[in-house]
CSV table of C-alpha atoms in Angstrom, one decimal:
chain,number,residue,atom,x,y,z
A,253,MET,CA,0.0,0.0,-0.1
A,254,LYS,CA,2.7,2.5,0.6
A,255,LYS,CA,6.6,2.4,0.9
A,256,PRO,CA,8.7,3.2,-2.0
A,257,SER,CA,10.5,0.1,-2.3
A,258,ILE,CA,11.4,0.1,-6.0
A,259,ARG,CA,14.3,-1.7,-7.0
A,260,HIS,CA,16.0,-0.7,-10.3
A,261,LEU,CA,18.0,-3.6,-12.3
A,262,THR,CA,21.1,-2.3,-13.9
A,263,SER,CA,20.4,-4.9,-17.0
A,264,CYS,CA,23.1,-2.8,-19.1
A,265,THR,CA,25.9,-3.4,-16.7
A,266,ILE,CA,27.1,-7.2,-17.6
A,267,LEU,CA,28.8,-8.0,-14.0
A,268,ALA,CA,25.6,-6.5,-12.2
A,269,GLY,CA,23.3,-9.7,-13.0
A,270,SER,CA,25.2,-12.1,-10.4
A,271,ILE,CA,25.5,-9.5,-7.8
A,272,LEU,CA,22.1,-8.3,-7.7
A,273,LEU,CA,21.0,-11.8,-7.7
A,274,ALA,CA,21.5,-11.9,-4.1
A,275,SER,CA,19.7,-8.9,-3.3
A,276,THR,CA,16.2,-9.7,-4.8
A,277,PRO,CA,14.0,-7.9,-2.6
A,278,ALA,CA,11.6,-11.2,-2.2
A,279,THR,CA,8.9,-11.9,0.1
A,280,ALA,CA,7.6,-15.6,0.8
A,281,ALA,CA,4.9,-14.6,-1.8
A,282,GLY,CA,7.4,-13.6,-4.2
A,283,VAL,CA,9.4,-10.5,-5.5
A,284,ILE,CA,8.0,-7.6,-3.1
A,285,ALA,CA,5.1,-5.5,-4.5
A,286,GLY,CA,5.9,-2.3,-6.6
A,287,THR,CA,9.1,-3.6,-7.6
A,288,LEU,CA,10.0,-2.7,-11.3
A,289,ILE,CA,11.2,-5.2,-13.9
A,290,GLU,CA,13.3,-3.9,-16.2
A,291,ASN,CA,14.6,-5.5,-19.3
A,292,THR,CA,17.2,-4.4,-22.0
A,293,ALA,CA,18.8,-6.2,-24.9
A,294,SER,CA,22.1,-5.3,-26.4
A,295,ALA,CA,23.6,-5.9,-29.6
A,296,SER,CA,27.3,-6.2,-30.9
A,297,TYR,CA,28.1,-6.4,-34.6
A,298,THR,CA,30.6,-5.4,-37.2
A,299,THR,CA,30.2,-3.5,-40.5
A,300,GLY,CA,33.1,-3.8,-42.6
A,301,ASN,CA,35.7,-4.0,-39.9
A,302,THR,CA,34.2,-1.6,-37.3
A,303,PRO,CA,32.7,-3.2,-34.0
A,304,LYS,CA,29.4,-1.4,-33.2
A,305,THR,CA,27.0,-2.1,-30.2
A,306,ILE,CA,23.6,-1.0,-29.8
A,307,GLU,CA,20.9,-1.2,-27.2
A,308,SER,CA,17.3,-2.0,-27.1
A,309,ASN,CA,14.4,0.3,-25.7
A,310,LYS,CA,14.2,-0.7,-22.1
A,311,VAL,CA,10.8,-2.6,-21.1
A,312,THR,CA,9.5,-2.3,-17.5
A,313,ILE,CA,6.7,-4.0,-15.6
A,314,LYS,CA,5.7,-3.1,-12.4
A,315,ILE,CA,5.0,-6.1,-10.2
A,316,GLY,CA,1.7,-6.0,-8.6
A,317,GLU,CA,0.7,-6.5,-4.9
A,318,VAL,CA,-0.8,-9.8,-4.0
A,319,LEU,CA,-3.6,-9.6,-1.2
A,320,ASP,CA,-3.0,-12.5,1.1
A,321,VAL,CA,-3.4,-13.0,4.9
A,322,ALA,CA,-3.5,-15.8,7.7
A,323,VAL,CA,-4.8,-16.0,10.6
A,324,ALA,CA,-4.3,-18.2,13.5
A,325,SER,CA,-5.4,-18.7,17.3
A,326,LEU,CA,-2.3,-18.2,19.5
A,327,ASP,CA,-4.0,-19.7,22.8
A,328,SER,CA,-2.8,-23.0,23.6
A,329,GLY,CA,-6.4,-24.4,24.6
A,330,ALA,CA,-9.4,-23.1,25.7
A,331,VAL,CA,-9.2,-19.8,27.8
A,332,ALA,CA,-11.0,-19.6,31.2
A,333,ILE,CA,-13.2,-16.9,31.4
A,334,SER,CA,-15.3,-16.0,34.5
A,335,ASP,CA,-16.1,-12.4,34.0
A,336,SER,CA,-13.8,-11.4,31.4
A,337,ASN,CA,-10.3,-12.5,29.5
A,338,VAL,CA,-8.3,-12.1,26.4
A,339,LEU,CA,-8.1,-14.2,23.6
A,340,ALA,CA,-4.8,-14.0,21.2
A,341,PHE,CA,-4.3,-14.4,17.6
A,342,SER,CA,-1.7,-13.9,15.1
A,343,VAL,CA,-2.3,-11.9,11.7
A,344,THR,CA,0.2,-12.5,9.3
A,345,ASN,CA,0.5,-10.4,5.8
A,346,THR,CA,1.2,-13.5,3.6
A,347,GLY,CA,1.2,-11.3,0.5
A,348,ASN,CA,4.2,-9.6,-1.1
A,349,GLY,CA,3.4,-5.7,0.1
A,350,PRO,CA,2.8,-3.9,3.1
A,351,GLU,CA,-1.1,-4.2,3.8
A,352,ALA,CA,-3.4,-2.9,6.3
A,353,PHE,CA,-6.2,-5.4,7.7
A,354,THR,CA,-9.7,-4.8,8.8
A,355,LEU,CA,-10.0,-6.8,12.1
A,356,THR,CA,-13.4,-8.0,13.2
A,357,ALA,CA,-14.2,-10.5,15.9
A,358,ASP,CA,-17.6,-12.3,15.7
A,359,PRO,CA,-18.5,-13.9,19.2
A,360,ALA,CA,-21.7,-15.4,17.7
A,361,ILE,CA,-20.5,-19.0,16.4
A,362,ALA,CA,-22.5,-21.8,15.8
A,363,GLY,CA,-22.7,-24.3,18.5
A,364,ASN,CA,-21.8,-22.0,21.3
A,365,ASP,CA,-23.0,-22.8,24.6
A,366,PHE,CA,-22.8,-19.1,25.3
A,367,ASP,CA,-21.8,-16.0,23.4
A,368,ALA,CA,-19.3,-13.5,24.7
A,369,ALA,CA,-19.4,-10.1,24.2
A,370,VAL,CA,-16.5,-8.3,22.6
A,371,THR,CA,-15.4,-5.3,24.7
A,372,SER,CA,-12.7,-3.9,22.1
A,373,LEU,CA,-9.8,-5.2,20.3
A,374,ALA,CA,-6.2,-4.5,20.9
A,375,ILE,CA,-2.6,-4.8,19.0
A,376,ASP,CA,-0.1,-6.2,20.9
A,377,THR,CA,1.9,-2.9,20.7
A,378,ASN,CA,5.1,-4.1,22.6
A,379,ASP,CA,4.8,-7.7,20.9
A,380,ASN,CA,5.3,-9.6,24.2
A,381,GLY,CA,2.4,-11.6,23.6
A,382,ILE,CA,0.5,-10.3,26.6
A,383,TYR,CA,-2.2,-7.9,26.6
A,384,ASP,CA,-1.2,-5.1,28.5
A,385,ALA,CA,-4.0,-2.7,29.3
A,386,GLY,CA,-3.1,1.2,28.8
A,387,VAL,CA,0.1,0.0,26.4
A,388,ASP,CA,-1.4,-2.0,23.9
A,389,THR,CA,-3.2,-0.1,21.2
A,390,LEU,CA,-6.9,-0.5,21.5
A,391,VAL,CA,-9.0,-1.1,18.2
A,392,ILE,CA,-12.7,-0.9,17.7
A,393,ASN,CA,-14.0,-4.1,16.5
A,394,GLY,CA,-14.3,-3.7,12.9
A,395,GLY,CA,-11.4,-1.2,12.9
A,396,ALA,CA,-8.2,-1.4,10.7
A,397,SER,CA,-4.6,-2.4,11.6
A,398,ALA,CA,-1.7,-0.2,10.8
A,399,SER,CA,-0.2,-1.4,7.8
A,400,ILE,CA,1.8,-4.7,8.2
A,401,ASP,CA,4.8,-5.5,5.9
A,402,ALA,CA,5.0,-8.6,3.8
A,403,ASP,CA,5.8,-11.5,5.8
A,404,ALA,CA,5.2,-9.6,9.1
A,405,THR,CA,3.1,-10.9,11.8
A,406,LEU,CA,0.7,-8.7,14.2
A,407,LYS,CA,-0.5,-10.1,17.3
A,408,VAL,CA,-4.2,-9.3,18.0
A,409,PHE,CA,-6.1,-9.4,21.1
A,410,VAL,CA,-9.7,-9.9,21.6
A,411,LEU,CA,-11.0,-8.5,24.8
A,412,VAL,CA,-14.2,-10.6,25.8
A,413,SER,CA,-16.5,-10.5,28.7
A,414,SER,CA,-19.1,-13.4,29.6
A,415,PRO,CA,-22.7,-12.8,30.1
A,416,SER,CA,-24.6,-13.4,33.2
A,417,GLY,CA,-26.3,-16.7,33.6
A,418,THR,CA,-23.3,-18.5,32.1
A,419,GLY,CA,-23.0,-22.3,33.6
A,420,ASP,CA,-19.7,-23.4,34.6
A,421,GLY,CA,-17.7,-25.8,31.8
A,422,GLN,CA,-20.2,-24.2,29.3
A,423,SER,CA,-17.7,-23.4,26.0
A,424,SER,CA,-17.8,-20.7,23.4
A,425,GLN,CA,-15.7,-19.7,20.3
A,426,VAL,CA,-15.0,-16.3,19.2
A,427,LYS,CA,-13.9,-15.9,15.5
A,428,LEU,CA,-11.3,-13.2,14.5
A,429,ILE,CA,-11.6,-12.3,11.0
A,430,ALA,CA,-9.0,-10.0,9.2
A,431,ALA,CA,-9.5,-8.7,5.6
A,432,ALA,CA,-7.0,-6.4,3.3
A,433,THR,CA,-8.2,-2.9,3.5
A,434,THR,CA,-7.7,-2.8,-0.5
A,435,GLY,CA,-10.2,-5.2,-1.0
A,436,THR,CA,-11.1,-8.8,-0.9
A,437,GLY,CA,-12.6,-11.3,-3.5
A,438,THR,CA,-12.3,-14.5,-5.2
A,439,PRO,CA,-8.5,-15.1,-5.9
A,440,GLY,CA,-7.6,-13.0,-9.2
A,441,THR,CA,-10.0,-10.2,-8.5
A,442,THR,CA,-7.7,-7.2,-9.3
A,443,PHE,CA,-7.9,-3.5,-8.0
A,444,PRO,CA,-6.0,-1.8,-10.6
A,445,GLY,CA,-3.9,0.8,-9.4
A,446,ALA,CA,-4.7,0.3,-5.8
A,447,GLY,CA,-1.4,-1.9,-4.6
A,448,THR,CA,2.2,-0.6,-3.3
A,449,ASP,CA,3.2,2.2,-5.2
A,450,GLY,CA,0.4,2.3,-7.4
A,451,SER,CA,1.0,-1.1,-8.5
A,452,ASP,CA,-2.3,-3.5,-9.5
A,453,ALA,CA,-3.5,-5.3,-6.5
A,454,VAL,CA,-4.4,-8.9,-7.2
A,455,VAL,CA,-6.3,-11.0,-4.5
A,456,GLY,CA,-4.2,-14.0,-3.8
A,457,SER,CA,-5.2,-17.6,-3.2
A,458,SER,CA,-6.6,-16.7,0.7
A,459,GLY,CA,-9.2,-14.3,-1.0
A,460,ALA,CA,-7.2,-11.6,0.8
A,461,THR,CA,-9.3,-12.8,4.1
A,462,ASP,CA,-8.9,-15.2,6.7
A,463,PHE,CA,-10.2,-16.2,10.0
A,464,ALA,CA,-9.2,-18.3,13.1
A,465,GLN,CA,-11.5,-19.1,16.0
A,466,GLY,CA,-10.3,-19.0,20.0
A,467,LYS,CA,-12.0,-21.2,22.6
A,468,LEU,CA,-13.2,-20.1,25.7
A,469,VAL,CA,-14.5,-22.0,28.6
A,470,ALA,CA,-16.8,-20.6,31.3
A,471,SER,CA,-15.5,-21.2,34.6
A,472,VAL,CA,-18.3,-20.2,37.2
A,473,ALA,CA,-18.3,-20.9,41.0
A,474,THR,CA,-21.6,-21.3,42.6
A,475,VAL,CA,-22.3,-21.4,46.3
A,476,ALA,CA,-24.7,-23.5,48.3
A,477,LEU,CA,-25.9,-22.9,51.8
A,478,VAL,CA,-27.2,-25.5,54.1
A,479,LYS,CA,-28.6,-24.6,57.5
A,480,SER,CA,-29.1,-27.3,60.3
A,481,ALA,CA,-30.4,-26.6,64.3
A,482,THR,CA,-29.6,-29.2,67.1
A,483,VAL,CA,-32.2,-28.3,70.0
A,484,VAL,CA,-31.1,-29.4,73.9
A,485,ASP,CA,-34.1,-28.7,76.0
A,486,PRO,CA,-33.6,-28.2,80.0
A,487,PHE,CA,-35.1,-31.5,80.5
A,488,GLY,CA,-32.4,-33.2,78.7
A,489,GLY,CA,-34.9,-33.9,75.3
A,490,SER,CA,-34.6,-31.9,72.0
A,491,GLN,CA,-37.8,-30.0,72.4
A,492,ALA,CA,-37.7,-26.0,71.1
A,493,VAL,CA,-39.7,-25.2,74.6
A,494,PRO,CA,-38.7,-21.9,76.5
A,495,GLY,CA,-35.0,-22.4,78.0
A,496,ALA,CA,-33.8,-24.6,75.2
A,497,THR,CA,-30.7,-23.9,73.3
A,498,ILE,CA,-30.9,-24.2,69.7
A,499,ARG,CA,-27.1,-24.4,67.9
A,500,TYR,CA,-27.4,-23.5,64.4
A,501,GLU,CA,-24.8,-24.8,61.9
A,502,ILE,CA,-24.6,-23.1,58.5
A,503,VAL,CA,-22.4,-25.1,55.9
A,504,ALA,CA,-21.2,-23.0,53.0
A,505,THR,CA,-19.8,-25.4,49.8
A,506,VAL,CA,-18.4,-23.6,46.7
A,507,SER,CA,-18.8,-26.2,43.5
A,508,GLY,CA,-18.1,-25.2,39.5
A,509,SER,CA,-14.7,-24.0,39.0
A,510,GLY,CA,-12.6,-20.8,40.0
A,511,SER,CA,-13.4,-19.3,43.4
A,512,ILE,CA,-15.5,-17.0,45.5
A,513,GLY,CA,-14.3,-14.1,47.0
A,514,SER,CA,-15.0,-12.4,50.4
A,515,LEU,CA,-17.7,-15.0,50.8
A,516,THR,CA,-19.8,-13.5,53.6
A,517,ILE,CA,-22.1,-15.6,55.7
A,518,THR,CA,-25.1,-13.5,57.6
A,519,ASP,CA,-27.9,-14.5,59.3
A,520,ALA,CA,-30.5,-13.1,61.8
A,521,ILE,CA,-31.3,-14.3,65.2
A,522,PRO,CA,-34.7,-15.8,65.0
A,523,ALA,CA,-37.5,-14.1,66.9
A,524,SER,CA,-38.0,-15.1,70.5
A,525,THR,CA,-34.4,-16.3,70.8
A,526,THR,CA,-31.7,-14.9,72.3
A,527,TYR,CA,-28.3,-14.9,70.9
A,528,GLN,CA,-25.8,-16.8,73.4
A,529,ALA,CA,-22.4,-14.5,73.5
A,530,GLY,CA,-19.3,-16.4,72.6
A,531,THR,CA,-20.8,-18.9,70.7
A,532,LEU,CA,-19.7,-17.9,67.3
A,533,LYS,CA,-17.3,-20.4,65.5
A,534,LEU,CA,-15.6,-20.6,61.9
A,535,GLY,CA,-15.0,-24.1,61.8
A,536,SER,CA,-13.2,-25.1,64.8
A,537,THR,CA,-12.2,-21.3,65.4
A,538,ALA,CA,-14.1,-19.5,68.2
A,539,LEU,CA,-14.7,-15.8,67.0
A,540,THR,CA,-15.4,-13.0,69.4
A,541,ASP,CA,-18.7,-11.3,69.1
A,542,ALA,CA,-17.1,-7.9,68.6
A,543,ALA,CA,-16.5,-6.2,65.2
A,544,ASP,CA,-13.2,-6.6,65.6
A,545,SER,CA,-9.7,-8.0,63.5
A,546,ASP,CA,-11.1,-11.7,63.2
A,547,ALA,CA,-13.6,-12.8,60.6
A,548,GLY,CA,-16.9,-12.5,62.3
A,549,SER,CA,-19.1,-10.5,64.6
A,550,ALA,CA,-22.4,-11.3,66.4
A,551,SER,CA,-24.8,-9.4,68.3
A,552,GLU,CA,-28.6,-9.6,69.5
A,553,LYS,CA,-29.8,-9.1,65.9
A,554,GLY,CA,-27.4,-11.4,64.0
A,555,ILE,CA,-24.5,-12.9,63.1
A,556,SER,CA,-21.9,-11.9,60.1
A,557,VAL,CA,-18.6,-14.1,59.1
A,558,ASP,CA,-16.5,-13.1,56.3
A,559,THR,CA,-15.0,-16.5,55.2
A,560,GLY,CA,-12.7,-15.1,52.8
A,561,THR,CA,-12.1,-16.5,49.1
A,562,VAL,CA,-13.1,-20.0,49.0
A,563,ALA,CA,-12.3,-22.2,46.1
A,564,ALA,CA,-14.6,-24.5,44.0
A,565,GLY,CA,-14.7,-27.9,45.9
A,566,GLU,CA,-14.2,-26.2,49.6
A,567,SER,CA,-16.6,-25.4,52.0
A,568,ARG,CA,-16.7,-23.2,55.2
A,569,THR,CA,-18.8,-23.8,58.5
A,570,VAL,CA,-20.0,-21.3,60.6
A,571,GLU,CA,-21.9,-22.2,63.8
A,572,PHE,CA,-23.6,-20.0,66.8
A,573,ALA,CA,-26.2,-20.7,69.5
A,574,VAL,CA,-29.3,-19.2,70.7
A,575,LYS,CA,-31.8,-19.6,73.6
A,576,VAL,CA,-35.5,-19.9,73.4
A,577,ASN,CA,-37.2,-17.0,75.4
B,232,MET,CA,28.6,40.8,-43.6
B,233,VAL,CA,27.1,39.3,-46.4
B,234,LYS,CA,30.1,36.5,-46.4
B,235,HIS,CA,29.1,35.6,-42.7
B,236,LEU,CA,25.5,35.2,-43.7
B,237,LEU,CA,26.5,32.9,-46.5
B,238,LEU,CA,28.6,30.9,-44.1
B,239,ALA,CA,26.1,30.5,-41.6
B,240,LEU,CA,23.6,29.4,-44.2
B,241,SER,CA,26.2,26.6,-45.8
B,242,CYS,CA,26.5,25.5,-42.4
B,243,ALA,CA,22.8,25.0,-41.7
B,244,ILE,CA,22.5,23.3,-45.2
B,245,ALA,CA,25.5,21.1,-44.3
B,246,THR,CA,23.4,20.3,-41.0
B,247,LEU,CA,20.4,19.2,-42.8
B,248,PHE,CA,21.9,17.2,-45.3
B,249,GLN,CA,23.8,15.3,-42.6
B,250,LEU,CA,20.6,14.6,-41.0
B,251,HIS,CA,19.1,13.6,-44.0
B,252,SER,CA,21.8,11.3,-45.3
B,253,ALA,CA,21.9,9.5,-41.6
B,254,GLN,CA,18.5,8.8,-42.0
B,255,ALA,CA,18.8,7.3,-45.6
B,256,ALA,CA,21.5,5.1,-44.5
B,257,GLY,CA,19.0,3.5,-41.7
B,258,LYS,CA,20.4,1.7,-38.9
B,259,VAL,CA,20.6,-1.6,-36.8
B,260,ALA,CA,17.9,-1.4,-34.3
B,261,LEU,CA,16.6,-3.7,-31.5
B,262,THR,CA,13.0,-3.0,-30.2
B,263,GLY,CA,12.0,-4.8,-26.8
B,264,ASP,CA,8.6,-5.7,-26.0
B,265,VAL,CA,7.0,-7.9,-22.8
B,266,LYS,CA,3.9,-9.6,-22.7
B,267,VAL,CA,2.1,-11.6,-20.0
B,268,VAL,CA,0.9,-15.3,-20.6
B,269,ARG,CA,-2.9,-15.6,-19.5
B,270,MET,CA,-5.0,-18.8,-19.7
B,271,VAL,CA,-7.9,-17.3,-21.6
B,272,GLU,CA,-11.0,-19.5,-22.3
B,273,GLN,CA,-11.8,-19.9,-25.8
B,274,GLY,CA,-14.4,-22.4,-27.0
B,275,GLY,CA,-14.5,-24.2,-23.7
B,276,ALA,CA,-10.9,-25.0,-23.5
B,277,GLU,CA,-8.0,-22.8,-21.4
B,278,LYS,CA,-5.6,-21.2,-24.0
B,279,GLU,CA,-2.4,-19.8,-23.4
B,280,THR,CA,-2.6,-16.1,-24.9
B,281,LEU,CA,0.1,-13.1,-25.0
B,282,SER,CA,-1.5,-10.1,-22.9
B,283,GLU,CA,-0.7,-6.6,-22.0
B,284,PRO,CA,1.5,-7.1,-18.8
B,285,THR,CA,-1.1,-5.5,-16.3
B,286,LYS,CA,-1.8,-6.9,-13.1
B,287,VAL,CA,1.4,-8.7,-12.9
B,288,VAL,CA,2.3,-10.8,-9.8
B,289,PRO,CA,5.0,-13.2,-8.6
B,290,GLY,CA,4.4,-16.5,-10.5
B,291,ASP,CA,3.4,-14.7,-13.7
B,292,LYS,CA,5.1,-16.2,-17.0
B,293,LEU,CA,6.5,-13.3,-19.0
B,294,VAL,CA,7.5,-13.3,-22.5
B,295,PHE,CA,10.1,-10.8,-23.6
B,296,THR,CA,10.7,-10.1,-27.4
B,297,THR,CA,13.3,-8.5,-28.9
B,298,ARG,CA,12.8,-7.3,-32.6
B,299,TYR,CA,16.2,-6.5,-34.6
B,300,SER,CA,16.3,-4.7,-38.1
B,301,ASN,CA,19.1,-4.0,-40.4
B,302,ASP,CA,18.4,-0.7,-42.4
B,303,THR,CA,21.8,0.3,-42.9
B,304,GLY,CA,21.7,-1.0,-46.6
B,305,GLU,CA,25.0,-3.0,-45.4
B,306,GLU,CA,25.6,-6.5,-44.5
B,307,VAL,CA,26.1,-6.5,-40.8
B,308,ASP,CA,28.4,-9.4,-39.5
B,309,ASP,CA,28.7,-11.2,-36.1
B,310,PHE,CA,25.4,-10.0,-34.7
B,311,VAL,CA,24.9,-11.0,-31.2
B,312,ILE,CA,22.1,-9.9,-29.2
B,313,THR,CA,22.8,-10.5,-25.5
B,314,ASN,CA,19.9,-9.8,-22.8
B,315,PRO,CA,20.7,-9.7,-19.2
B,316,ILE,CA,18.0,-11.8,-17.4
B,317,PRO,CA,16.4,-9.5,-14.5
B,318,GLU,CA,16.9,-10.6,-11.1
B,319,GLN,CA,13.2,-10.9,-10.4
B,320,VAL,CA,12.5,-13.5,-13.0
B,321,THR,CA,13.7,-17.2,-13.4
B,322,LEU,CA,14.3,-18.2,-17.3
B,323,THR,CA,11.7,-21.2,-17.7
B,324,GLU,CA,13.2,-22.8,-20.4
B,325,GLU,CA,16.1,-23.1,-22.9
B,326,GLY,CA,16.0,-22.2,-26.5
B,327,ASP,CA,17.7,-20.9,-29.6
B,328,PHE,CA,20.5,-19.3,-27.3
B,329,THR,CA,23.1,-19.9,-25.1
B,330,VAL,CA,23.3,-18.9,-21.4
B,331,SER,CA,25.6,-17.7,-18.9
B,332,VAL,CA,25.3,-18.4,-15.1
B,333,ASP,CA,28.5,-16.2,-14.4
B,334,GLY,CA,27.2,-12.8,-15.3
B,335,GLY,CA,27.8,-12.7,-18.9
B,336,LYS,CA,31.5,-13.6,-19.1
B,337,SER,CA,30.9,-17.3,-20.5
B,338,PHE,CA,28.1,-18.7,-22.6
B,339,GLY,CA,27.3,-22.1,-23.5
B,340,GLN,CA,24.2,-24.9,-23.2
B,341,LEU,CA,23.0,-25.3,-19.8
B,342,ALA,CA,23.8,-28.8,-19.3
B,343,ALA,CA,27.6,-28.1,-19.6
B,344,LEU,CA,27.7,-25.3,-17.0
B,345,SER,CA,28.2,-25.5,-13.5
B,346,THR,CA,27.8,-23.2,-10.3
B,347,LYS,CA,29.5,-22.9,-7.2
B,348,ALA,CA,27.7,-22.7,-4.2
B,349,SER,CA,28.5,-20.4,-1.0
B,350,ASP,CA,30.1,-23.3,0.4
B,351,GLY,CA,32.4,-24.1,-2.4
B,352,THR,CA,30.5,-27.1,-3.6
B,353,VAL,CA,30.3,-27.3,-7.6
B,354,GLY,CA,26.8,-28.3,-8.7
B,355,ALA,CA,25.1,-28.6,-12.2
B,356,ALA,CA,23.8,-25.2,-13.6
B,357,THR,CA,20.0,-24.7,-13.5
B,358,LEU,CA,17.8,-22.3,-15.3
B,359,ASN,CA,17.5,-20.7,-12.0
B,360,ASP,CA,20.9,-19.6,-12.3
B,361,VAL,CA,20.9,-18.3,-15.8
B,362,THR,CA,22.2,-14.5,-15.5
B,363,HIS,CA,22.6,-13.9,-19.1
B,364,ILE,CA,21.6,-15.4,-22.4
B,365,ARG,CA,22.9,-14.8,-25.9
B,366,TRP,CA,21.6,-15.1,-29.6
B,367,VAL,CA,24.3,-15.3,-32.5
B,368,LEU,CA,23.6,-14.3,-35.9
B,369,PRO,CA,26.5,-14.8,-38.3
B,370,LYS,CA,25.2,-12.4,-40.8
B,371,LEU,CA,22.2,-9.8,-41.4
B,372,LYS,CA,21.5,-9.2,-44.6
B,373,PRO,CA,20.4,-5.3,-45.8
B,374,GLY,CA,17.0,-5.1,-45.1
B,375,ALA,CA,16.8,-8.5,-42.6
B,376,THR,CA,14.4,-8.1,-39.8
B,377,GLY,CA,13.6,-10.6,-37.2
B,378,SER,CA,13.0,-11.5,-33.4
B,379,VAL,CA,14.1,-13.2,-30.7
B,380,ARG,CA,12.2,-14.4,-27.3
B,381,PHE,CA,12.6,-15.9,-24.1
B,382,SER,CA,10.1,-16.6,-21.4
B,383,ALA,CA,10.7,-16.2,-17.8
B,384,VAL,CA,8.5,-16.6,-14.3
B,385,ILE,CA,8.5,-13.9,-11.6
B,386,ARG,CA,10.2,-14.8,-8.8
């Protein structure tokens, strides 16, 4: 698309041929777009005994730009997503001239358990393979990359968030499509004068567009609370009569995957009962009733215990006791 | 004064005469042309045709033609046409010419030539190694015209 990178061949200098051979500016897709192929023939002859030489006119052809691109996912497997995450892709200019590409992420792929929302795209500006917020340049979905040189690769991030109601383990795919800004179409489609240095642009075998899909797997942790009560009455029985003590046990179990942070268990003291001071426990650890540095607090109104971050598969147990009035 | 005018006039006439005589004597000329080979469908079959070289990309096949003419009115001897192969193309096939793989220093049939790789190993020369090609015509009679051609693929 840009860059004057014209190489002229010195066809009249006999020795130049072999020397220049090594410096042919070529890409994987061949001679770089915009290069001029120049050909001049010469002839020597004698008339009488006089040696003479002549040259032909110079014929010149400008190499057109082949529009080709390859997109690949850079993630080694499905990327876990709880709230948001980043998918990584590579966009390689497999044509023979510098070209910018329109980048479009499509999260609605047939067969998805859920469709992620595309927050933005980002270019890996510092080329470290990791999305760095504030460093890597954001590109709106459907926006264009900067010009990518022939054979060069740009890493592109797709920033996604998961919708609410996503179940743990559900999977989703997000497609990144790159399309040459000069144009796309069936191979052989031409855009006269639209290529590098005003050369003709010709759609290559890729159709000048390609895509790859990145995989997401939802990581959702859920918590279940089970509350049980044990009654001990003053008569050695288990009737909830006045004066009986009720010991409540609340078990919070986290399932799914990932973890839940600041899992706080609260409960109100039932009417017609009185909280029994100093009975609050988290697991086997007794907690003071005061709202202080330990995890819990209790009053005549209720209890509250911050159990911290609880990983899936773990549980926390909170206990306290009341007396029936 | 008159003398000077006459001198100037005679100079002008002399110049005109020289120009005229040069044109009358003619010259030996080379005219180059290039076309691209396209597959064009004709009557249901794909056929190779030579087209104007637009939309030319790597992998396309080019045909370079050089026409020669002898308009001097005299016979020309040892008429040798040399064509360096542009570095961006590879000769596609041998023809009625000899080739050079050493930048035009020596010419011969490709099978008789060898190249030295950067590591010093010597191997048989291939079309990829050809740097120049050469046609030798012993004589061009007055008024003789003709053409030579070679085809090459863009690297």
